[in-house]
Amino acid sequence: MTDFLIRPATDADGDAIAALIAAAFAEYEGCVFDRAAEFPELDAIASHFAGRGGTIWVAEGGGGVIGSMALAPTRDPDAPRGGLEIFKVYVARAARRRGIARALFETALAAARAAGAREIRLWTDTRFADAHRFYERCGFTRAGPARECHDLSATWEYSYRLPLAAVGTREG
């Protein structure tokens, strides 16, 4: 479907992204959304990711923000040089299964390839089974043990990785 538009987020989108996250967390028992304590970057979300050398995009449709996804250099010391990480993947419940997450991912993937990234990583809450299936359909594989986040939601996360072919090389 094309009843939505993918665009780079602005700092003004922080409240809409906060609403996406809060609504997603409300779908899972024990997930706590406390913006001030755990999501201060939402106050200047585009600036936050730009400061990390990345970008956050939103999907806009029906008069508002209905999805988000960010891409920035990973801070994982075990990642290959030039590795990137996906963050803030949320789609409004009423807007799911319309290709929004896929369009956001394709936008991030194109940016990763343009940057010459060798790998994309992400971490996802162990409770988010639908998200795990989506990442696996996109070619990610689960890697390593779950990690404990020590946050208000008592979150444990799975790591996923997607190797990318080196830009400018020939295989064969």
PDB file of N, CA and C in Angstrom, residues 46-80:
ATOM      1  N   ALA A  46      15.525  13.723  16.223  1.00  0.00           N
ATOM      2  CA  ALA A  46      16.321  13.809  14.990  1.00  0.00           C
ATOM      3  C   ALA A  46      17.743  14.276  15.300  1.00  0.00           C
ATOM      4  N   SER A  47      17.861  15.251  16.181  1.00  0.00           N
ATOM      5  CA  SER A  47      19.182  15.741  16.590  1.00  0.00           C
ATOM      6  C   SER A  47      19.977  14.646  17.292  1.00  0.00           C
ATOM      7  N   HIS A  48      19.288  13.852  18.104  1.00  0.00           N
ATOM      8  CA  HIS A  48      19.948  12.749  18.800  1.00  0.00           C
ATOM      9  C   HIS A  48      20.609  11.801  17.806  1.00  0.00           C
ATOM     10  N   PHE A  49      19.855  11.344  16.808  1.00  0.00           N
ATOM     11  CA  PHE A  49      20.429  10.403  15.850  1.00  0.00           C
ATOM     12  C   PHE A  49      21.431  11.064  14.921  1.00  0.00           C
ATOM     13  N   ALA A  50      21.221  12.315  14.555  1.00  0.00           N
ATOM     14  CA  ALA A  50      22.210  13.037  13.747  1.00  0.00           C
ATOM     15  C   ALA A  50      23.529  13.140  14.511  1.00  0.00           C
ATOM     16  N   GLY A  51      23.450  13.375  15.820  1.00  0.00           N
ATOM     17  CA  GLY A  51      24.637  13.453  16.657  1.00  0.00           C
ATOM     18  C   GLY A  51      25.391  12.142  16.756  1.00  0.00           C
ATOM     19  N   ARG A  52      24.699  11.058  16.507  1.00  0.00           N
ATOM     20  CA  ARG A  52      25.334   9.731  16.493  1.00  0.00           C
ATOM     21  C   ARG A  52      25.784   9.343  15.087  1.00  0.00           C
ATOM     22  N   GLY A  53      25.597  10.250  14.124  1.00  0.00           N
ATOM     23  CA  GLY A  53      25.970   9.940  12.746  1.00  0.00           C
ATOM     24  C   GLY A  53      24.907   9.154  12.014  1.00  0.00           C
ATOM     25  N   GLY A  54      23.659   9.233  12.499  1.00  0.00           N
ATOM     26  CA  GLY A  54      22.578   8.446  11.914  1.00  0.00           C
ATOM     27  C   GLY A  54      21.383   9.285  11.530  1.00  0.00           C
ATOM     28  N   THR A  55      20.300   8.573  11.252  1.00  0.00           N
ATOM     29  CA  THR A  55      19.042   9.190  10.823  1.00  0.00           C
ATOM     30  C   THR A  55      17.888   8.409  11.417  1.00  0.00           C
ATOM     31  N   ILE A  56      16.806   9.106  11.701  1.00  0.00           N
ATOM     32  CA  ILE A  56      15.549   8.442  12.044  1.00  0.00           C
ATOM     33  C   ILE A  56      14.509   8.878  11.020  1.00  0.00           C
ATOM     34  N   TRP A  57      13.741   7.902  10.570  1.00  0.00           N
ATOM     35  CA  TRP A  57      12.664   8.153   9.614  1.00  0.00           C
ATOM     36  C   TRP A  57      11.333   7.876  10.281  1.00  0.00           C
ATOM     37  N   VAL A  58      10.297   8.504   9.774  1.00  0.00           N
ATOM     38  CA  VAL A  58       8.935   8.205  10.197  1.00  0.00           C
ATOM     39  C   VAL A  58       8.099   7.888   8.974  1.00  0.00           C
ATOM     40  N   ALA A  59       7.069   7.097   9.212  1.00  0.00           N
ATOM     41  CA  ALA A  59       6.028   6.870   8.211  1.00  0.00           C
ATOM     42  C   ALA A  59       4.867   7.747   8.625  1.00  0.00           C
ATOM     43  N   GLU A  60       4.366   8.501   7.670  1.00  0.00           N
ATOM     44  CA  GLU A  60       3.259   9.403   7.929  1.00  0.00           C
ATOM     45  C   GLU A  60       2.063   8.940   7.106  1.00  0.00           C
ATOM     46  N   GLY A  61       0.921   8.881   7.732  1.00  0.00           N
ATOM     47  CA  GLY A  61      -0.296   8.497   7.034  1.00  0.00           C
ATOM     48  C   GLY A  61      -1.499   8.793   7.902  1.00  0.00           C
ATOM     49  N   GLY A  62      -2.633   9.004   7.269  1.00  0.00           N
ATOM     50  CA  GLY A  62      -3.846   9.277   8.034  1.00  0.00           C
ATOM     51  C   GLY A  62      -3.741  10.504   8.908  1.00  0.00           C
ATOM     52  N   GLY A  63      -2.891  11.442   8.526  1.00  0.00           N
ATOM     53  CA  GLY A  63      -2.779  12.679   9.284  1.00  0.00           C
ATOM     54  C   GLY A  63      -1.801  12.661  10.433  1.00  0.00           C
ATOM     55  N   GLY A  64      -0.998  11.604  10.545  1.00  0.00           N
ATOM     56  CA  GLY A  64      -0.049  11.562  11.656  1.00  0.00           C
ATOM     57  C   GLY A  64       1.063  10.563  11.433  1.00  0.00           C
ATOM     58  N   VAL A  65       1.948  10.467  12.410  1.00  0.00           N
ATOM     59  CA  VAL A  65       3.058   9.522  12.367  1.00  0.00           C
ATOM     60  C   VAL A  65       2.536   8.149  12.767  1.00  0.00           C
ATOM     61  N   ILE A  66       2.778   7.162  11.901  1.00  0.00           N
ATOM     62  CA  ILE A  66       2.287   5.805  12.154  1.00  0.00           C
ATOM     63  C   ILE A  66       3.412   4.778  12.236  1.00  0.00           C
ATOM     64  N   GLY A  67       4.660   5.230  12.088  1.00  0.00           N
ATOM     65  CA  GLY A  67       5.783   4.306  12.195  1.00  0.00           C
ATOM     66  C   GLY A  67       7.087   5.060  12.320  1.00  0.00           C
ATOM     67  N   SER A  68       8.109   4.353  12.817  1.00  0.00           N
ATOM     68  CA  SER A  68       9.441   4.947  12.945  1.00  0.00           C
ATOM     69  C   SER A  68      10.510   3.880  12.847  1.00  0.00           C
ATOM     70  N   MET A  69      11.702   4.285  12.418  1.00  0.00           N
ATOM     71  CA  MET A  69      12.887   3.429  12.410  1.00  0.00           C
ATOM     72  C   MET A  69      14.109   4.331  12.290  1.00  0.00           C
ATOM     73  N   ALA A  70      15.135   4.023  13.064  1.00  0.00           N
ATOM     74  CA  ALA A  70      16.377   4.789  13.033  1.00  0.00           C
ATOM     75  C   ALA A  70      17.540   3.879  12.676  1.00  0.00           C
ATOM     76  N   LEU A  71      18.585   4.476  12.133  1.00  0.00           N
ATOM     77  CA  LEU A  71      19.813   3.772  11.774  1.00  0.00           C
ATOM     78  C   LEU A  71      20.978   4.651  12.178  1.00  0.00           C
ATOM     79  N   ALA A  72      21.934   4.076  12.898  1.00  0.00           N
ATOM     80  CA  ALA A  72      23.107   4.826  13.350  1.00  0.00           C
ATOM     81  C   ALA A  72      24.273   3.857  13.506  1.00  0.00           C
ATOM     82  N   PRO A  73      25.497   4.371  13.492  1.00  0.00           N
ATOM     83  CA  PRO A  73      26.637   3.499  13.740  1.00  0.00           C
ATOM     84  C   PRO A  73      26.482   2.780  15.078  1.00  0.00           C
ATOM     85  N   THR A  74      26.798   1.499  15.068  1.00  0.00           N
ATOM     86  CA  THR A  74      26.696   0.728  16.305  1.00  0.00           C
ATOM     87  C   THR A  74      27.814   1.125  17.259  1.00  0.00           C
ATOM     88  N   ARG A  75      27.524   1.019  18.519  1.00  0.00           N
ATOM     89  CA  ARG A  75      28.539   1.277  19.550  1.00  0.00           C
ATOM     90  C   ARG A  75      29.075  -0.036  20.111  1.00  0.00           C
ATOM     91  N   ASP A  76      28.679  -1.144  19.506  1.00  0.00           N
ATOM     92  CA  ASP A  76      29.119  -2.468  19.942  1.00  0.00           C
ATOM     93  C   ASP A  76      30.576  -2.666  19.520  1.00  0.00           C
ATOM     94  N   PRO A  77      31.486  -2.831  20.485  1.00  0.00           N
ATOM     95  CA  PRO A  77      32.902  -2.985  20.144  1.00  0.00           C
ATOM     96  C   PRO A  77      33.196  -4.280  19.373  1.00  0.00           C
ATOM     97  N   ASP A  78      32.291  -5.255  19.419  1.00  0.00           N
ATOM     98  CA  ASP A  78      32.497  -6.510  18.706  1.00  0.00           C
ATOM     99  C   ASP A  78      31.982  -6.474  17.270  1.00  0.00           C
ATOM    100  N   ALA A  79      31.327  -5.391  16.890  1.00  0.00           N
ATOM    101  CA  ALA A  79      30.776  -5.273  15.544  1.00  0.00           C
ATOM    102  C   ALA A  79      31.897  -4.987  14.546  1.00  0.00           C
ATOM    103  N   PRO A  80      31.704  -5.419  13.301  1.00  0.00           N
ATOM    104  CA  PRO A  80      32.715  -5.090  12.295  1.00  0.00           C
ATOM    105  C   PRO A  80      32.777  -3.583  12.068  1.00  0.00           C
TER     106      PRO A  80
END
